[in-house]
Coordinates of C-alpha atoms and ligand atoms in Angstrom, one line a residue:
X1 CA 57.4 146.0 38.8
X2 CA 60.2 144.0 37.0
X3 CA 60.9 144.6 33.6
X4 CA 59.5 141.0 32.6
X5 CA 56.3 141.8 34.9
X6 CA 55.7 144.9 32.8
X7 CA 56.8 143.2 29.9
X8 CA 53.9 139.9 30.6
X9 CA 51.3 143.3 31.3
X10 CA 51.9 144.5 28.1
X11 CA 52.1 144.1 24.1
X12 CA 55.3 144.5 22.9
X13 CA 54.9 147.9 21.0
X14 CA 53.8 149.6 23.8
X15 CA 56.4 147.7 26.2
X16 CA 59.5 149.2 22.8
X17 CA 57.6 152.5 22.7
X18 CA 57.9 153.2 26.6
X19 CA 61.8 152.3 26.4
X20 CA 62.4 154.3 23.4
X21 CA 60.9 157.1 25.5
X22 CA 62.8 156.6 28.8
X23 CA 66.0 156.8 26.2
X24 CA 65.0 160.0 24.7
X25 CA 64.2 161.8 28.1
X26 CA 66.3 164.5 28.1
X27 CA 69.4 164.4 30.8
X28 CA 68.9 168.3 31.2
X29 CA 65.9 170.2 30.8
X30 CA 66.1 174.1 32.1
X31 CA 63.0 176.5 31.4
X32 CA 62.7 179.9 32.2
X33 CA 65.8 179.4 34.3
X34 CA 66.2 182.8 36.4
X35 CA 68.8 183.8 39.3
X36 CA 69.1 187.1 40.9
X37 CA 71.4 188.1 43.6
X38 CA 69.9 191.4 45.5
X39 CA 69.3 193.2 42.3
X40 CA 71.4 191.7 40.2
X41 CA 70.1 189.3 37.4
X42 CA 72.9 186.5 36.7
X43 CA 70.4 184.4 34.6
X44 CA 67.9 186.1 32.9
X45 CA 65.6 182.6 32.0
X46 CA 67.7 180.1 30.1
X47 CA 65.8 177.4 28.0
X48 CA 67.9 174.2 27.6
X49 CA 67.5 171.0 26.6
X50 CA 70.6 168.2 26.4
X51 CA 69.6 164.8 25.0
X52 CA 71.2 161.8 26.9
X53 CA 74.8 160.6 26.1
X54 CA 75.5 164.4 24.6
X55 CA 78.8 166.0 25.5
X56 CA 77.4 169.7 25.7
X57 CA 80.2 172.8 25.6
X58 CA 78.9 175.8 27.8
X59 CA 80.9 178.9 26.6
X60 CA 80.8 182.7 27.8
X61 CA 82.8 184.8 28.8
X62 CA 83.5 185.7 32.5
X63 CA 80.8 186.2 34.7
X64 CA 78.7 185.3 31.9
X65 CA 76.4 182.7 34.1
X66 CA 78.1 179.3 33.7
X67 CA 78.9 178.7 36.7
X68 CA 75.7 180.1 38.7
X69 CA 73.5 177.7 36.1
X70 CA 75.8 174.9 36.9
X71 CA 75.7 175.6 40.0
X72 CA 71.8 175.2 40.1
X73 CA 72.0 171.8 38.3
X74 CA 74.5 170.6 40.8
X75 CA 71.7 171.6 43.3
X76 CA 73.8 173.8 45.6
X77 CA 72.0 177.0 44.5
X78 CA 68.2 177.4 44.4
X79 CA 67.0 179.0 41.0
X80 CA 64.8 182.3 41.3
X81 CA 62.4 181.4 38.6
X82 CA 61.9 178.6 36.2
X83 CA 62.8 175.4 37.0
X84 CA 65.9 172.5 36.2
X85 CA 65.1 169.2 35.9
X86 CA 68.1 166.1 36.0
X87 CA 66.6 163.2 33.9
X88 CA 63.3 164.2 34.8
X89 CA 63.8 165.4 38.1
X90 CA 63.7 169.0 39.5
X91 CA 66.6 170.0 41.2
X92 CA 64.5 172.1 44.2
X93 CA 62.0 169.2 44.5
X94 CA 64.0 166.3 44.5
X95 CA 67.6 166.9 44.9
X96 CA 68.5 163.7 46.6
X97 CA 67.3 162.0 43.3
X98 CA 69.5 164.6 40.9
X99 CA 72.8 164.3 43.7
X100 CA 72.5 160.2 42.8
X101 CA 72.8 161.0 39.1
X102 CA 75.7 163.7 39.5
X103 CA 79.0 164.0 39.8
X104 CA 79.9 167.8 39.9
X105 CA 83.6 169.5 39.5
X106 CA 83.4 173.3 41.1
X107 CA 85.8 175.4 39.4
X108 CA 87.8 175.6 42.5
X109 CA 89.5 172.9 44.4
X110 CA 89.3 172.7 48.4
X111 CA 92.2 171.7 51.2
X112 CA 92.5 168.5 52.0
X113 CA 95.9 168.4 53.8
X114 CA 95.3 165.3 56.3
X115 CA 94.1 163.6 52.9
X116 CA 96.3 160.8 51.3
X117 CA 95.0 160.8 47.6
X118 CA 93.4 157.3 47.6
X119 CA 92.3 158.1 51.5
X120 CA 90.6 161.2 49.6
X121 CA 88.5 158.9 47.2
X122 CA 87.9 156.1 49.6
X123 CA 86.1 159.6 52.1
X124 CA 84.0 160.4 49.1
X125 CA 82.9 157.2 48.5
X126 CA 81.9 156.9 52.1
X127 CA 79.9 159.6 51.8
X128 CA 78.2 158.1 48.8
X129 CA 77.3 155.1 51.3
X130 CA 79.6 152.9 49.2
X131 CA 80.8 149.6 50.9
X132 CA 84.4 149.3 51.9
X133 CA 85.0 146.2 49.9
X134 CA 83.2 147.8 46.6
X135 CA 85.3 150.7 47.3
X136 CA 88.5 148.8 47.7
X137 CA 87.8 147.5 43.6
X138 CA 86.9 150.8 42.3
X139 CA 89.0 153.2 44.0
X140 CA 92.0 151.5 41.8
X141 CA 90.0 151.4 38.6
X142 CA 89.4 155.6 38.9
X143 CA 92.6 156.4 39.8
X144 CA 93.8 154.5 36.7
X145 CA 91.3 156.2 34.6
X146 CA 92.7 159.1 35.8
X147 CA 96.6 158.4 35.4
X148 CA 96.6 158.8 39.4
X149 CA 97.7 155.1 40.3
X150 CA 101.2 156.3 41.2
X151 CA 99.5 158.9 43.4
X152 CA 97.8 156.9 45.5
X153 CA 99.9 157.5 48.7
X154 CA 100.8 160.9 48.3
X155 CA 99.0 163.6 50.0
X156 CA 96.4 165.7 48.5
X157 CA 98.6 169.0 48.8
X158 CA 101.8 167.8 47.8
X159 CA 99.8 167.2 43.9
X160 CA 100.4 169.6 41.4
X161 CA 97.4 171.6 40.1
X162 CA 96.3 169.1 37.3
X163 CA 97.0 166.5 39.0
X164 CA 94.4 167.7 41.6
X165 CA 92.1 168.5 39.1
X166 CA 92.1 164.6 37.6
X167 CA 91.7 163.6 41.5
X168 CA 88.7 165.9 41.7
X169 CA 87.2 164.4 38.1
X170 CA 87.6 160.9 40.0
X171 CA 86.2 162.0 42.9
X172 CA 83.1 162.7 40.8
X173 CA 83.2 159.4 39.4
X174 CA 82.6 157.1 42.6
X175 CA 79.1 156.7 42.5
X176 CA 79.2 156.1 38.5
X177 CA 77.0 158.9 38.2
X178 CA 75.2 159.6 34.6
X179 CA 75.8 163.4 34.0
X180 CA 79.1 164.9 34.9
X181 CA 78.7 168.6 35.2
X182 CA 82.5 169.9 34.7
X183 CA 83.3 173.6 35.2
X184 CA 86.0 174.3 34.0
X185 CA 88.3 171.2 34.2
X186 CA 91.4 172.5 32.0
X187 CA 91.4 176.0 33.2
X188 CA 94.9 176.3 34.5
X189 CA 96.6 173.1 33.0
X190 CA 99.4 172.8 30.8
X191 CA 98.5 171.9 27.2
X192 CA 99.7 168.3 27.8
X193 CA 97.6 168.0 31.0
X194 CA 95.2 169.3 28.7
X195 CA 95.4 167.2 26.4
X196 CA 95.5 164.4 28.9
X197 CA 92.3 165.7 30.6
X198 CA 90.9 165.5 27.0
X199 CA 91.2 161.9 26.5
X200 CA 90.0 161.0 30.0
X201 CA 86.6 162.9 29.0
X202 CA 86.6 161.2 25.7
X203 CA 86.9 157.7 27.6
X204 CA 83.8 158.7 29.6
X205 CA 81.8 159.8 26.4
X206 CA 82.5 156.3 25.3
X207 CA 81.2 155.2 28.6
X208 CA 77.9 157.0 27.8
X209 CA 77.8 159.8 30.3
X210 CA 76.5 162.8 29.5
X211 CA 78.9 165.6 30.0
X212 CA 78.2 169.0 30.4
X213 CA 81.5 171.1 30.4
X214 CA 82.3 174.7 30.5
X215 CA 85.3 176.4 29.1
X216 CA 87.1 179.5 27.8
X217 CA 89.2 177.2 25.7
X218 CA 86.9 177.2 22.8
X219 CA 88.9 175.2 20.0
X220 CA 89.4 172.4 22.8
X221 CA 86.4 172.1 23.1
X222 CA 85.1 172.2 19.4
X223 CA 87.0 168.8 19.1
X224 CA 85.3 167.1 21.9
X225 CA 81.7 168.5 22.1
X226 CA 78.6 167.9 20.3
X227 CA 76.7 170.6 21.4
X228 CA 77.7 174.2 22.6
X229 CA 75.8 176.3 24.3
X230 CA 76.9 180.6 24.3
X231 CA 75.8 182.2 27.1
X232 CA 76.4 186.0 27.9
X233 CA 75.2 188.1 30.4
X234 CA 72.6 186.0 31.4
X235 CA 71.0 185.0 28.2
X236 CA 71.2 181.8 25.7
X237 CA 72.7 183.8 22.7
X238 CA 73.4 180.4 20.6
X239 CA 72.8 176.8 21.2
X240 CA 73.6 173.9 18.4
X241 CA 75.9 171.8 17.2
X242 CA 79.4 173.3 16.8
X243 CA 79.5 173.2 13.0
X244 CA 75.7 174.4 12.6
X245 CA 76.8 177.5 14.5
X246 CA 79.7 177.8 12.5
X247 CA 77.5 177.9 9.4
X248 CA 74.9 180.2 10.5
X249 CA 77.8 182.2 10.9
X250 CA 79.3 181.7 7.9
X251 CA 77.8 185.4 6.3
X252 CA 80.7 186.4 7.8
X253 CA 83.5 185.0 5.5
X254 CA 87.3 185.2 4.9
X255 CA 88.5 185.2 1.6
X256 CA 92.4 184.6 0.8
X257 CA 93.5 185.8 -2.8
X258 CA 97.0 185.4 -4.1
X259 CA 98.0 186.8 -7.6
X260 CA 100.5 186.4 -10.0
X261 CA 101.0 189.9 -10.5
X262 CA 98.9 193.2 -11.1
X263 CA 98.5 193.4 -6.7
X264 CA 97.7 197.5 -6.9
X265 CA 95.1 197.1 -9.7
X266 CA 93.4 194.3 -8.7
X267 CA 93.2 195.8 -4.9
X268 CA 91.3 198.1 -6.5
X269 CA 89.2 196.4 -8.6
X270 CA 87.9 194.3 -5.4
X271 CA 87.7 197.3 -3.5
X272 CA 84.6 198.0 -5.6
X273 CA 83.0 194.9 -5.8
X274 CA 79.8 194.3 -3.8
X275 CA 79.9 192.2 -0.6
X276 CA 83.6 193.2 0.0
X277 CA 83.6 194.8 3.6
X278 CA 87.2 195.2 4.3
X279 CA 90.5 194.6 2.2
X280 CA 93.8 193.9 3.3
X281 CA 97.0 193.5 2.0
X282 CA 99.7 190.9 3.6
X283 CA 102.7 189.5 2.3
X284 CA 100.8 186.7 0.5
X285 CA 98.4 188.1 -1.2
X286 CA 95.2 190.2 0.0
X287 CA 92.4 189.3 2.4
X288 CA 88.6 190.2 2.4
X289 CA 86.1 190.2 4.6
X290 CA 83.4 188.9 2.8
X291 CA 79.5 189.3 2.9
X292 CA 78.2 187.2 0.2
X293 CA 77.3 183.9 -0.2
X294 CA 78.7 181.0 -2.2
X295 CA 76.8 182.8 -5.4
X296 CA 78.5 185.8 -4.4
X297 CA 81.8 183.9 -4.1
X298 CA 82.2 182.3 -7.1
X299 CA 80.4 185.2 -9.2
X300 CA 83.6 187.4 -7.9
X301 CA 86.3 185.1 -8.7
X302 CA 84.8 185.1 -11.9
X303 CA 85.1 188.7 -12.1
X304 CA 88.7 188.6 -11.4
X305 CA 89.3 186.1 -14.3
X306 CA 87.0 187.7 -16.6
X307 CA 89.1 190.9 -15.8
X308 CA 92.1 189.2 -16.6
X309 CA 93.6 188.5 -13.7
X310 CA 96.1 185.6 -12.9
X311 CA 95.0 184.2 -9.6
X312 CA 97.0 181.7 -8.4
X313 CA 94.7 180.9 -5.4
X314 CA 91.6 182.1 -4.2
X315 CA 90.5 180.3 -0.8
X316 CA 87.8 180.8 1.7
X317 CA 89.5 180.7 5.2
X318 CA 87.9 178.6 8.0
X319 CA 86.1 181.2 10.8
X320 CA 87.6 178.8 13.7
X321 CA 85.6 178.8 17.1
X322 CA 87.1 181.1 18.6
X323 CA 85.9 183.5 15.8
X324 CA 82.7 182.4 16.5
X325 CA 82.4 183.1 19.7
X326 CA 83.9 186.5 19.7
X327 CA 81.3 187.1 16.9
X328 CA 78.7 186.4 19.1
X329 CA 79.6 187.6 22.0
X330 CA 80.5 191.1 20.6
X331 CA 77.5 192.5 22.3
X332 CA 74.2 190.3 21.0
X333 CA 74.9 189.2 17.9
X334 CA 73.2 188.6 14.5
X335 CA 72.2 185.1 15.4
Ligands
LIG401 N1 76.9 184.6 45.3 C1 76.9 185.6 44.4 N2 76.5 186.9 44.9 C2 76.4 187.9 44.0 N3 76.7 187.8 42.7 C3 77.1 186.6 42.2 C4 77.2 185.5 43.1 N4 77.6 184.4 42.3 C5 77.7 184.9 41.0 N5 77.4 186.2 41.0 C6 77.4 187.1 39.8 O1 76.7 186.4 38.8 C7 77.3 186.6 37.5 C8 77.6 185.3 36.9 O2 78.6 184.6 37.6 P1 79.1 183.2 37.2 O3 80.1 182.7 38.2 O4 78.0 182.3 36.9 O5 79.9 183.5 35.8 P2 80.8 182.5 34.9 O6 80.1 182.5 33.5 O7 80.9 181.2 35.6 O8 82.1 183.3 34.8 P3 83.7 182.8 34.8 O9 84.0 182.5 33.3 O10 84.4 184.0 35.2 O11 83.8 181.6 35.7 C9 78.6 187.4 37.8 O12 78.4 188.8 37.5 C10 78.8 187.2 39.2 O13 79.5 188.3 39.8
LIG402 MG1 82.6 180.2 36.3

């Protein structure tokens, strides 16, 4: 049925609340999500949900499961238990419908010696049943988006390591697909290919793909992400938005101190105040790991004053991301 058919069918708040719907289907949906090998138990039931048009950070340290899960959603590895669904589609019961939507980077690039680069695109486009003469007007337009164009002619092999890695994001790209699962696109690149593989991602954000991208590179991918996801051994251990997990790690604080005089006495002054975990001394000033809150906080500069001493600054450092995820991952967490 055409959308004017269903539209004539129907009255109009139905016909808006059944598009509002389709929009808020989620792109990813993983329940229960388990994968064993022999014995061993990669996955131990992941529950995931990424809304449409999100750009979703999956962190974890090696062998963690990111790859294995992405693997699943790509449709190249069957799930032991639970089940994966691609806007609404399982990936064991209808993985030609969840290939058409995909474009999936492995974390590992194949030979393609007898390949020129656009040869290489125009293969994988064939394969994707596109028409030559379609191909011949997009082929250009990715290896653009891609900074490739002056590629085109040069063999697969003779590209350096990012460069193959922006031919493989294309190569991904020739159907127009809606979710782009990415593992690890920037491991190994320079910090300018990096930062060039950054924008490229942004530009496809903008195009309203949803991108799910792992990645050890954690404050990279704080500036790009809306989501992140930490898995570790097998389990979800945090999912949210980068800055709610910051907060609900926040407990955790850094406090920065600088004095005009008085260092000795006032180290141990703070040594004894509650909430101060561990106190240390560098060139600036001192530094404490603090457990309060911001009641906590301000009640303990007030202290200082009250006590009589000149503080010339007293700042609460920012825990960066890669703080938090060495907090989490530390073995389970307080999250
Ligand atoms: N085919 C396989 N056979 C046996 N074990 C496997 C297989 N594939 C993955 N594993 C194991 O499953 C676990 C998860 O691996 P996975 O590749 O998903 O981790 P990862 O999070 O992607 O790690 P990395 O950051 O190193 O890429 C690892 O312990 C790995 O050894
Ligand atoms: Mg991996």
């Amino acid at each position: 049925m055409s959308t004017i058919e269903s539209l004539e069918n129907k009255d109009l708040p139905t016909f808006i609340y059944e598009l509002e719907n389709e929009e808020m289907k989620p792109m990813i949906e993983i329940r229960g999500l388990a994968k064993s090998f022999g014995t061993f138990h990669a996955l131990k039931g992941i529950d995931l949900t990424i809304a449409k048009g999100t750009v979703f950070g999956f962190v974890g340290p090696n062998g963690a499961g990111k790859s294995t899960t992405m693997s699943i959603l790509a449709t190249l590895l069957a799930p032991s238990e639970g089940y994966a669904k691609v806007d609404g589609f399982d990936v064991t019961k209808h993985p030609h419908e969840v290939r058409k939507r995909i474009g999936y980077m492995p974390d590992f690039f194949g030979v393609y010696d007898q390949f020129k680069t656009v040869e290489y695109l125009h293969f994988y486009g064939a394969s994707y049943g596109i028409p030559k003469a379609e191909r011949e007007a997009l082929i250009p337009q990715l290896l653009e988006l891609v900074n490739l164009s002056d590629k085109k002619e040069a063999y697969v092999d003779t590209l350096s390591r990012g460069m193959k890695q922006r031919l493989c994001l294309a190569r991904c790209l020739v159907h127009d697909p809606d979710l782009l699962i990415l593992d690890e696109p920037a491991s190994g690149l320079d910090p300018r290919a990096r930062i060039e593989m950054r924008e490229i991602l942004k530009e496809l954000k903008s195009m309203g793909k949803t991108i799910i991208i792992s990645s050890h590179i954690l404050p990279e991918l704080a500036e790009m992400v809306d989501e992140i996801g930490v898995i570790e051994h097998g389990s979800m251990v945090a999912v949210g938005n980068v800055s709610d997990i910051q907060m609900r790690l926040r407990v955790k604080r850094f406090l920065h101190i600088r004095l005009h005089d008085r260092l000795d006495e006032a180290e141990q002054f703070l040594r004894d105040r509650p909430y101060v975990n561990r106190l240390l001394r560098d060139e600036n000033g001192l530094q404490i790991h603090f457990g309060g809150q911001d009641e906590e906080q301000s009640a303990l500069l007030l202290e200082l004053i009250t006590a009589g001493f000149r503080v010339i600054s007293f700042s609460e450092a920012q825990t960066n991301l890669e703080d938090v995820f060495l907090e989490i991952t530390k073995g389970g967490g307080d999250i």
